[in-house]
PDB file of C-alpha atoms in Angstrom:
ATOM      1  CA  UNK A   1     115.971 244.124  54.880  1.00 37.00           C
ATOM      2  CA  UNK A   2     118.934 243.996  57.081  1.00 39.00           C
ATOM      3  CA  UNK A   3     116.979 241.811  59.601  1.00 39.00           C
ATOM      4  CA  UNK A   4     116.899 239.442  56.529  1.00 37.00           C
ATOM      5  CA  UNK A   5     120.555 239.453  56.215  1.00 37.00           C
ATOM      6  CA  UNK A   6     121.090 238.893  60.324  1.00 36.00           C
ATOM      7  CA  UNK A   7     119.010 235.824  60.416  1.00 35.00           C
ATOM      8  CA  UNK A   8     120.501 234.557  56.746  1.00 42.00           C
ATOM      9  CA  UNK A   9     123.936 235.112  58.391  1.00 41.00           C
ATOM     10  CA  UNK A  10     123.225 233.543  61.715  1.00 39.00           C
ATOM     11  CA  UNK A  11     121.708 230.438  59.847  1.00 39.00           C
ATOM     12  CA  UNK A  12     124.764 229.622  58.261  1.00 35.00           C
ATOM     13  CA  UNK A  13     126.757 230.275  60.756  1.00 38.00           C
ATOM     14  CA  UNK A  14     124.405 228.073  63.145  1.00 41.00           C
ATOM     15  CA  UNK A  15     126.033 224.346  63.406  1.00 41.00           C
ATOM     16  CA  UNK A  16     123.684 221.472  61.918  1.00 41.00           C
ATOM     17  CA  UNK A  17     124.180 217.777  61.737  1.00 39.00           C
ATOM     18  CA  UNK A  18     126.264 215.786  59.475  1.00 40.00           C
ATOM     19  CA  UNK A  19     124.178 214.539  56.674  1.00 37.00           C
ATOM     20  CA  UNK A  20     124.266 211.244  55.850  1.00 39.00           C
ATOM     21  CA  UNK A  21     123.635 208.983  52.713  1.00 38.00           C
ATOM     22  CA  UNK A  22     120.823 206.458  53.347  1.00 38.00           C
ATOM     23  CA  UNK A  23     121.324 202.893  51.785  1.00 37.00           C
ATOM     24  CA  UNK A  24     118.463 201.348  50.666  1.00 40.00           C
ATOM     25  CA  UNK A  25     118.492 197.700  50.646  1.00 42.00           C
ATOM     26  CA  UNK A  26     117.514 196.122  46.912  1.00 41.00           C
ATOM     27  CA  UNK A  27     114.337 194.325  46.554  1.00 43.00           C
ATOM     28  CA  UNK A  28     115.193 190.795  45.957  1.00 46.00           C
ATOM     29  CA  UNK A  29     112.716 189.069  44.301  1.00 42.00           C
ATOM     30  CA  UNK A  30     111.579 185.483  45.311  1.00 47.00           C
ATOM     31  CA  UNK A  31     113.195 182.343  42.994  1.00 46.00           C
ATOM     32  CA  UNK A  32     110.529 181.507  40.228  1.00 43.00           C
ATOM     33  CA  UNK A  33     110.341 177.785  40.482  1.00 43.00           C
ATOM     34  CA  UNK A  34     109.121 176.488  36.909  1.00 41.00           C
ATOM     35  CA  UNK A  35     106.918 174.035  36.156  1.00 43.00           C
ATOM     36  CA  UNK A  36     107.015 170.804  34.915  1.00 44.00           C
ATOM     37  CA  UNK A  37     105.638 172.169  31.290  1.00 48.00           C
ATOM     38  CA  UNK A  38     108.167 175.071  31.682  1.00 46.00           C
ATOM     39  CA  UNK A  39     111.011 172.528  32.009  1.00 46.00           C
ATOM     40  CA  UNK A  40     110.041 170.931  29.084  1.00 47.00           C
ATOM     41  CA  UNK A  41     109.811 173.781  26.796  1.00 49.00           C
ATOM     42  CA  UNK A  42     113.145 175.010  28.299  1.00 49.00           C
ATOM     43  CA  UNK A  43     114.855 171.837  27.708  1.00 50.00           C
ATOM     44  CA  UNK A  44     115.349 170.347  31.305  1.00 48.00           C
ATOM     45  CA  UNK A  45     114.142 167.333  31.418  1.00 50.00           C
ATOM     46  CA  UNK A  46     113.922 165.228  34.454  1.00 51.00           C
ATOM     47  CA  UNK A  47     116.904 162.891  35.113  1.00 50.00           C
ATOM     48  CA  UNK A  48     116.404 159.485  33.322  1.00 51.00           C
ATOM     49  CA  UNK A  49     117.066 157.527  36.259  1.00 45.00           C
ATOM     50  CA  UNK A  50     114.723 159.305  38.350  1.00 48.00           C
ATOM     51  CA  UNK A  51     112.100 158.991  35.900  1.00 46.00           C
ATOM     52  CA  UNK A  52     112.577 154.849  35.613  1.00 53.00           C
ATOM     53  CA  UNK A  53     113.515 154.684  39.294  1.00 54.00           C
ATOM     54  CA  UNK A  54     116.601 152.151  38.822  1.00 53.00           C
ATOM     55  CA  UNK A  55     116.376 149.735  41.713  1.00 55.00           C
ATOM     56  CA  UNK A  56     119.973 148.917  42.817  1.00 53.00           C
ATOM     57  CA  UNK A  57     119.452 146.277  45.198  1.00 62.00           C
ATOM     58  CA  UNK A  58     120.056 142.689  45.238  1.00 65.00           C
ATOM     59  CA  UNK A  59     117.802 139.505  44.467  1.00 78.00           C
ATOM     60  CA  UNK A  60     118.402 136.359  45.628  1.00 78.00           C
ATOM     61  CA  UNK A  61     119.437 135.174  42.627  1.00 80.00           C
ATOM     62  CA  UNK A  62     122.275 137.279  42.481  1.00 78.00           C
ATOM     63  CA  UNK A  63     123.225 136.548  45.777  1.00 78.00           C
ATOM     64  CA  UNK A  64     123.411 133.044  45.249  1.00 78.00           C
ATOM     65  CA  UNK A  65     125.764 133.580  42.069  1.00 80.00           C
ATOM     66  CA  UNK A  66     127.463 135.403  43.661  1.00 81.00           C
ATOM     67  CA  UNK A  67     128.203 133.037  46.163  1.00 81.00           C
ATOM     68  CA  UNK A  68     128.428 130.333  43.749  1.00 79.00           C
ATOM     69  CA  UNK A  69     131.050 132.217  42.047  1.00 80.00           C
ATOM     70  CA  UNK A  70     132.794 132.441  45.344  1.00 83.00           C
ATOM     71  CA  UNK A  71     132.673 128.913  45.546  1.00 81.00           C
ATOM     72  CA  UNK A  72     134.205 127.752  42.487  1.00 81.00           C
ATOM     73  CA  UNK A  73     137.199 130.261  43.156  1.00 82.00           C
ATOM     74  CA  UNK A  74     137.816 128.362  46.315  1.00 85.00           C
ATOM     75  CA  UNK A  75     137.643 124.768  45.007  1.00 86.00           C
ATOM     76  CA  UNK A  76     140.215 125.669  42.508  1.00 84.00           C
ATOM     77  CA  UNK A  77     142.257 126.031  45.120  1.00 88.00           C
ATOM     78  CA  UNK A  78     140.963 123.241  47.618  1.00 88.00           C
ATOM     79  CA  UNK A  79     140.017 120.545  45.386  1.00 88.00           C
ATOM     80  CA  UNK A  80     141.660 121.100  42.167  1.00 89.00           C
ATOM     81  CA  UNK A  81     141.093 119.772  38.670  1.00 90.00           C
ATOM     82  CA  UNK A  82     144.437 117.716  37.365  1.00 93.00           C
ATOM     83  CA  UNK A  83     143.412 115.805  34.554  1.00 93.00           C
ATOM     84  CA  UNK A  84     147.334 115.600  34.170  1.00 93.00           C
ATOM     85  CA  UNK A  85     148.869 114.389  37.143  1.00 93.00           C
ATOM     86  CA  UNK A  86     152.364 114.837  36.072  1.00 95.00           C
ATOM     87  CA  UNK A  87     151.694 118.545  34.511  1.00 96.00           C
ATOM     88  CA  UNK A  88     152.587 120.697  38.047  1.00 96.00           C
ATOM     89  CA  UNK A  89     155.800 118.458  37.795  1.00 97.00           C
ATOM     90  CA  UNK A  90     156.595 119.425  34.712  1.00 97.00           C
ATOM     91  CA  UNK A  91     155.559 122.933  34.744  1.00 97.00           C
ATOM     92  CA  UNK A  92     157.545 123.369  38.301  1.00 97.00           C
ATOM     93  CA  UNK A  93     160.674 121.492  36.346  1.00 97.00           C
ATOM     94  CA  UNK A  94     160.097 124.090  33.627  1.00 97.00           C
ATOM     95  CA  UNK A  95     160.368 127.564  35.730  1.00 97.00           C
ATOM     96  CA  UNK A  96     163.555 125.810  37.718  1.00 97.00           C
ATOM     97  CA  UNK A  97     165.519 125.263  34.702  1.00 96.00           C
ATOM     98  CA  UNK A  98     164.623 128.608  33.627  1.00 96.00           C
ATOM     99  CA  UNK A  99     165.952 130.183  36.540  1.00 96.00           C
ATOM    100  CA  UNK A 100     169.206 127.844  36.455  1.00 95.00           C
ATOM    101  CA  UNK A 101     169.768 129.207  32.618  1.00 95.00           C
ATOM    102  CA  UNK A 102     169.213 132.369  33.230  1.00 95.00           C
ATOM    103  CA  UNK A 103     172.181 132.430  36.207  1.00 94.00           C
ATOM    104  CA  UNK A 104     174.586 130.474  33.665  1.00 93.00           C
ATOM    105  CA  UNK A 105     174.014 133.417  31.197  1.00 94.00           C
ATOM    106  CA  UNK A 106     174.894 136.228  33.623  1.00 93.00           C
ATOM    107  CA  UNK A 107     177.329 134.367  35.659  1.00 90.00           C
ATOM    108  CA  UNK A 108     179.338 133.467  32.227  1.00 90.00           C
ATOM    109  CA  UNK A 109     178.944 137.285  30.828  1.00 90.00           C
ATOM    110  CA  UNK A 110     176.835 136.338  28.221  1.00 93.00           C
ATOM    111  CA  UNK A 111     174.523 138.567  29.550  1.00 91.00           C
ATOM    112  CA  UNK A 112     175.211 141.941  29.930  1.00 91.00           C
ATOM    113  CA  UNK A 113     172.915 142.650  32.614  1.00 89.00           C
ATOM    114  CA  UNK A 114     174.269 143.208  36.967  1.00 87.00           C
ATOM    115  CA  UNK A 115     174.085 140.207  39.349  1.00 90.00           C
ATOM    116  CA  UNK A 116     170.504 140.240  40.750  1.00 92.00           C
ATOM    117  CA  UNK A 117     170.705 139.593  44.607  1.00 90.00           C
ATOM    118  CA  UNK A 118     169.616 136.135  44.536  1.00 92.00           C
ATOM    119  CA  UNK A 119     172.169 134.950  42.648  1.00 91.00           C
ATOM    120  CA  UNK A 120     175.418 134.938  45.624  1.00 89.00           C
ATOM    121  CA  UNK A 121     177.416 132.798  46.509  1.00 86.00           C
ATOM    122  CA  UNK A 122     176.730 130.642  49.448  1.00 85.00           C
ATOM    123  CA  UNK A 123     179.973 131.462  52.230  1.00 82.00           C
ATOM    124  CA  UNK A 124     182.804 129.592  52.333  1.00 75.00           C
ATOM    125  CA  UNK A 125     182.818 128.296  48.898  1.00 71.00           C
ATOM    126  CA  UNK A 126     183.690 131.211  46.497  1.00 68.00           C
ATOM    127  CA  UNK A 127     186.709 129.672  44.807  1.00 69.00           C
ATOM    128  CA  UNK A 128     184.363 126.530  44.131  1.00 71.00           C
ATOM    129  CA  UNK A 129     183.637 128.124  40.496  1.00 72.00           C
ATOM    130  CA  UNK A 130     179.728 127.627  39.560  1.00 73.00           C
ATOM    131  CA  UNK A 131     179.004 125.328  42.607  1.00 81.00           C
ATOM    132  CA  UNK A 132     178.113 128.493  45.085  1.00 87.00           C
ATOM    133  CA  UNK A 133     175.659 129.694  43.233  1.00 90.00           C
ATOM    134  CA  UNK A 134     173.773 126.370  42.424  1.00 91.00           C
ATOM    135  CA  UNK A 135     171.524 126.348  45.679  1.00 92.00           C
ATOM    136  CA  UNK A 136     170.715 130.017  45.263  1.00 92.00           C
ATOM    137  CA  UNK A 137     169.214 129.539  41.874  1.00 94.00           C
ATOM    138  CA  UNK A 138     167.333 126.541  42.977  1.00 95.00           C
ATOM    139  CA  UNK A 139     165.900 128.202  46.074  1.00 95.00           C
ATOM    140  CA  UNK A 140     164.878 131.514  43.411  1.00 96.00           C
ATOM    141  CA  UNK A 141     163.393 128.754  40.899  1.00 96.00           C
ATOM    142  CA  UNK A 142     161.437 127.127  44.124  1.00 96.00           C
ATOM    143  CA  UNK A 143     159.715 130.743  44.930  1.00 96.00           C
ATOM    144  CA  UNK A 144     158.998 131.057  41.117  1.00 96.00           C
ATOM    145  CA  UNK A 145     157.725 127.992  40.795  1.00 97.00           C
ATOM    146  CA  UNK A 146     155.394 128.233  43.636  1.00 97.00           C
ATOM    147  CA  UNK A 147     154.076 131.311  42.526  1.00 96.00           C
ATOM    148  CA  UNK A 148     153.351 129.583  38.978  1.00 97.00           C
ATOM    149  CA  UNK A 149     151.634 126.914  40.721  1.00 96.00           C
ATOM    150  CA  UNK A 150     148.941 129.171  42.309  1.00 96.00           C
ATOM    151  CA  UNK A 151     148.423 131.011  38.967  1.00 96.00           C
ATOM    152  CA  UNK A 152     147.793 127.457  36.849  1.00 96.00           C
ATOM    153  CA  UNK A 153     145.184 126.563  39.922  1.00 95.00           C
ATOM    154  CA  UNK A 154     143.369 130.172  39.856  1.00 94.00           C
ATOM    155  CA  UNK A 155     143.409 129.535  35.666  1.00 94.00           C
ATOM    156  CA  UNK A 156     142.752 125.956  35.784  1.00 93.00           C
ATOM    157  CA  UNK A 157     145.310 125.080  33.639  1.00 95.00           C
ATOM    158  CA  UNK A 158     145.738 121.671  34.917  1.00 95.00           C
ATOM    159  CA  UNK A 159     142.761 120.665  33.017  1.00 93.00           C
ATOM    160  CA  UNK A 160     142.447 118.832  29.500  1.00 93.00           C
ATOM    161  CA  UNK A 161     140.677 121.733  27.738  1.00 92.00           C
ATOM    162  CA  UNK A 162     144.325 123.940  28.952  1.00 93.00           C
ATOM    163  CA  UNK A 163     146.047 121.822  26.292  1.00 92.00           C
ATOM    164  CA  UNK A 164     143.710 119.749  24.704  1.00 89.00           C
ATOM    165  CA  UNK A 165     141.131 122.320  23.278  1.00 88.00           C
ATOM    166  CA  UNK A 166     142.872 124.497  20.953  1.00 90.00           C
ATOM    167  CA  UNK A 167     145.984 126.449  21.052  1.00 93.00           C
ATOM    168  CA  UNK A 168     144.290 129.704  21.629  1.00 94.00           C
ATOM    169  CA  UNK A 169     142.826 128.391  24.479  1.00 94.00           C
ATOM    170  CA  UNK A 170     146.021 127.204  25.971  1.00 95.00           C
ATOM    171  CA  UNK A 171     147.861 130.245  25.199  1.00 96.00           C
ATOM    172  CA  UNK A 172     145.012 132.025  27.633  1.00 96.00           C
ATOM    173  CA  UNK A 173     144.967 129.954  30.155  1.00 95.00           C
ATOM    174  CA  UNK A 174     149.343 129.997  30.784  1.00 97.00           C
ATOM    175  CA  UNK A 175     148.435 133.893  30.029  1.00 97.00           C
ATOM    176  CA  UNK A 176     145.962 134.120  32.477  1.00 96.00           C
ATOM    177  CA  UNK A 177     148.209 131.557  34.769  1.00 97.00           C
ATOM    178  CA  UNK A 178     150.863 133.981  34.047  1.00 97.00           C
ATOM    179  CA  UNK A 179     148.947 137.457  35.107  1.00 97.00           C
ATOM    180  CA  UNK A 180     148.149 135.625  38.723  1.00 96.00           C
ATOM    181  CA  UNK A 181     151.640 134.760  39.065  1.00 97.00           C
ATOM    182  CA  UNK A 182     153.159 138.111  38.715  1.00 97.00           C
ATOM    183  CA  UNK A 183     150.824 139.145  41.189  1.00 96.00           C
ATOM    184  CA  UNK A 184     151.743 137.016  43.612  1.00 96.00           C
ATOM    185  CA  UNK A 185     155.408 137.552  42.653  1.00 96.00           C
ATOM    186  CA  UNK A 186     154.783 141.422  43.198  1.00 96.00           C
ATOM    187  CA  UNK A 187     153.066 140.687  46.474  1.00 96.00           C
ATOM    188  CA  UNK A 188     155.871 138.115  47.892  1.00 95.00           C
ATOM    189  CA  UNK A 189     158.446 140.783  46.397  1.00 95.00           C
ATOM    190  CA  UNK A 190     157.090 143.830  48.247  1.00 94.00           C
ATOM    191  CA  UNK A 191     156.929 141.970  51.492  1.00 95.00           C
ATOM    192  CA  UNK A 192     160.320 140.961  51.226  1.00 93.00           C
ATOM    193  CA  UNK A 193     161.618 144.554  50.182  1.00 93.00           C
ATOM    194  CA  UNK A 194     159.900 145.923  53.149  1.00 93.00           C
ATOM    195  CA  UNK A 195     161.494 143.658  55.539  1.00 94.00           C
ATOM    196  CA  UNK A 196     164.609 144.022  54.617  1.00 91.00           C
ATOM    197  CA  UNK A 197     164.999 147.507  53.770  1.00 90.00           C
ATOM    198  CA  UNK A 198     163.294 148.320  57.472  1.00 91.00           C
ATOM    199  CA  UNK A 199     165.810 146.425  59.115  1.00 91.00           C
ATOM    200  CA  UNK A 200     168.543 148.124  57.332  1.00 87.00           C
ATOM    201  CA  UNK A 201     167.149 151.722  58.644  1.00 88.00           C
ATOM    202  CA  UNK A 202     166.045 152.706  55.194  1.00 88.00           C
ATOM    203  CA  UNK A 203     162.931 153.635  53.714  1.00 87.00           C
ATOM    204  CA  UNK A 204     160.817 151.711  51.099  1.00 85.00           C
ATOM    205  CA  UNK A 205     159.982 154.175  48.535  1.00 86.00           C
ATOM    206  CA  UNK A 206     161.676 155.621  45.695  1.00 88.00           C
ATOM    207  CA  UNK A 207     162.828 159.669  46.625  1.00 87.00           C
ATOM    208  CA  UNK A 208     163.921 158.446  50.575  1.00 85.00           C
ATOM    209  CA  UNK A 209     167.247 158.314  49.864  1.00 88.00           C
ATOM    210  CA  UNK A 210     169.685 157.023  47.138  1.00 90.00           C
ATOM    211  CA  UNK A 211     170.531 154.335  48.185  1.00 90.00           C
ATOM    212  CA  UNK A 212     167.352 153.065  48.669  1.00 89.00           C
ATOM    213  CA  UNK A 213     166.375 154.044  45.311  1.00 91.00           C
ATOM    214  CA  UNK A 214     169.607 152.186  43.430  1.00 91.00           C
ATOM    215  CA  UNK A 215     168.258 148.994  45.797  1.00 92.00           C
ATOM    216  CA  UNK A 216     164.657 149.187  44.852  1.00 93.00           C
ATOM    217  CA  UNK A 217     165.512 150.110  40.778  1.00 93.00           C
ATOM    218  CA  UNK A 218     168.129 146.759  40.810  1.00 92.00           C
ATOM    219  CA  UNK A 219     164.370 145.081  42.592  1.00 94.00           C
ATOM    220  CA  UNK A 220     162.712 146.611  40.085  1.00 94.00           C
ATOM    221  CA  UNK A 221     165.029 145.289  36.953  1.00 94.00           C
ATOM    222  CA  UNK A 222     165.263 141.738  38.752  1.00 95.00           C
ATOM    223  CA  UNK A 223     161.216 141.263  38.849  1.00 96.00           C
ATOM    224  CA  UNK A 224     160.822 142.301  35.420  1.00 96.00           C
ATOM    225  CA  UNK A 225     163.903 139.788  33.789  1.00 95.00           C
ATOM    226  CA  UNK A 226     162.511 136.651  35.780  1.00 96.00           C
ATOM    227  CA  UNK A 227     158.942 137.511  34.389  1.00 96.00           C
ATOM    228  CA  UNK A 228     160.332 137.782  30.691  1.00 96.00           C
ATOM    229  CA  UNK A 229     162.419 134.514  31.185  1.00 95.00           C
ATOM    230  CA  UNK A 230     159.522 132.408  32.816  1.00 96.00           C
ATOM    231  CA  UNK A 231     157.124 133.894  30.579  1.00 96.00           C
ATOM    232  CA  UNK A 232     158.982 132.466  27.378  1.00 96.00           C
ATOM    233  CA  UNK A 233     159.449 129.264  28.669  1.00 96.00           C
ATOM    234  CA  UNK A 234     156.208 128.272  30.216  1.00 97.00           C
ATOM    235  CA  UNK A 235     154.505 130.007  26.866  1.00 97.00           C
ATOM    236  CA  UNK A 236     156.663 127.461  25.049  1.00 97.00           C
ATOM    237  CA  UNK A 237     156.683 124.478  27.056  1.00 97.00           C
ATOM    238  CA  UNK A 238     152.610 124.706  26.676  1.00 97.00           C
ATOM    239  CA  UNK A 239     152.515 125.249  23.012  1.00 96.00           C
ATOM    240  CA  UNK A 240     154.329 122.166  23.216  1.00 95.00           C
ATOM    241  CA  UNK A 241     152.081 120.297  25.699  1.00 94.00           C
ATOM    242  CA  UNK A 242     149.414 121.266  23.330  1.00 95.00           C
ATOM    243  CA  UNK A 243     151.251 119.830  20.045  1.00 94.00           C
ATOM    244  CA  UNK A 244     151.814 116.424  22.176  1.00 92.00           C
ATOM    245  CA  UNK A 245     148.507 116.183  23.083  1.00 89.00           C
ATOM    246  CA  UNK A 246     147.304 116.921  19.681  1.00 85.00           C
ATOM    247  CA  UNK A 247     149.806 114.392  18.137  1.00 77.00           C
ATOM    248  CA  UNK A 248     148.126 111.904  20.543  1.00 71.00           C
ATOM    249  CA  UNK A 249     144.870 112.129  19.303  1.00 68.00           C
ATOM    250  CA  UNK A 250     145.171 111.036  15.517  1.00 62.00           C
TER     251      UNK A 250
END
């Protein structure tokens, strides 16, 4: 019995290795990949596209409409449709006097709006009253104009059916005029701005610094009172080239 006891003792006492926990790695299982007829009763069906197989390439019929299309955008601009010869005239004579009415309203106070930039007075000639500020204007109305000139040609509204159709159909045609315009306006605008705010050191875009941003917000307010004011008077002037025409009909 004792002998027991001595080799119970000196088993305990005898040093064994740390025991450690054995990870087993979980079985994964292999992805179950279901059928076509497990799709369906599940719900996913295949992709519509995939199952007509759009075909997203070209024939050569589109191509050549495409290229017609291309076409007739140019000749509007090459070889142009004036069924009115003196039309441009009057259309150019149109935007300048708008211009030239719009700087007698804010050069006499009447109104209340700031001095856009175009409108200063040529050197040497301030105490000359209203005379200064007459070549400004008609250099402005000359940009204006020539921007309305490429809108008519991209809207072909130089031809009879512009004013001779119907006066929804002449109202689109200045509107469409119109939309071109602006974006040439914007265009010439931005150019300009970048130019000349470069040169002065500053930076082009609202948040640089403030006065850039009081420069670019007068730009800004200019743009949008030249469209307004050309906008009314071309929209009128071609309601009323449409009531001539009409008249001349009966």
């Amino acid at each position: 019995m004792a002998a027991f006891l001595l080799l119970g003792s000196a088993a305990l006492l005898t040093p064994t290795a740390p025991v450690c926990p054995v990870l087993r790695r979980a079985h994964r299982f292999p992805p179950v990949i279901l059928a076509e007829n497990e799709q369906q009763e599940h719900g996913e069906a295949e992709p519509e596209d995939k199952k007509e197989g759009i075909d997203l390439s070209a024939t050569r019929e589109d191509f050549e409409a495409g290229v017609d299309f291309g076409k007739s955008l140019r000749s509007r601009f090459v070889s142009p449709v004036i069924d009115d010869p003196g039309l441009p005239y009057a259309d150019a004579l149109v935007v300048i006097s708008g211009t030239l009415t719009l700087s007698i309203l804010i050069l006499s106070g009447i109104l209340p709006v700031g001095r856009p930039g175009w409108l200063t007075p040529l050197p040497g000639m301030e105490g000359w009253r209203g005379v200064p500020y007459i070549l400004p204007a008609l250099a402005h109305g000359s940009g204006m104009a020539l921007c309305w000139l490429l809108g008519a040609l991209a809207a072909r509204a130089f031809e009879s059916e512009a004013y001779s159709a119907g006066l929804g159909e002449a109202i689109s045609r200045t509107w469409r005029a119109g939309a071109f315009a602006i974006g040439t306006l914007l265009f010439s605008t931005q150019l300009s701005v970048f130019i000349s705010m470069t040169s002065a050191g500053l930076d082009p875009y609202l948040g640089s610094s403030y006065e850039g941003d009081v420069r670019l917000a007068g730009i800004a307010d200019e743009v949008i009172l030249d469209c307004l004011v050309q906008a009314v008077s071309l929209t009128g002037f071609r309601i009323f080239r449409w009531w001539d025409a009409r008249g001349s009909r009966r």
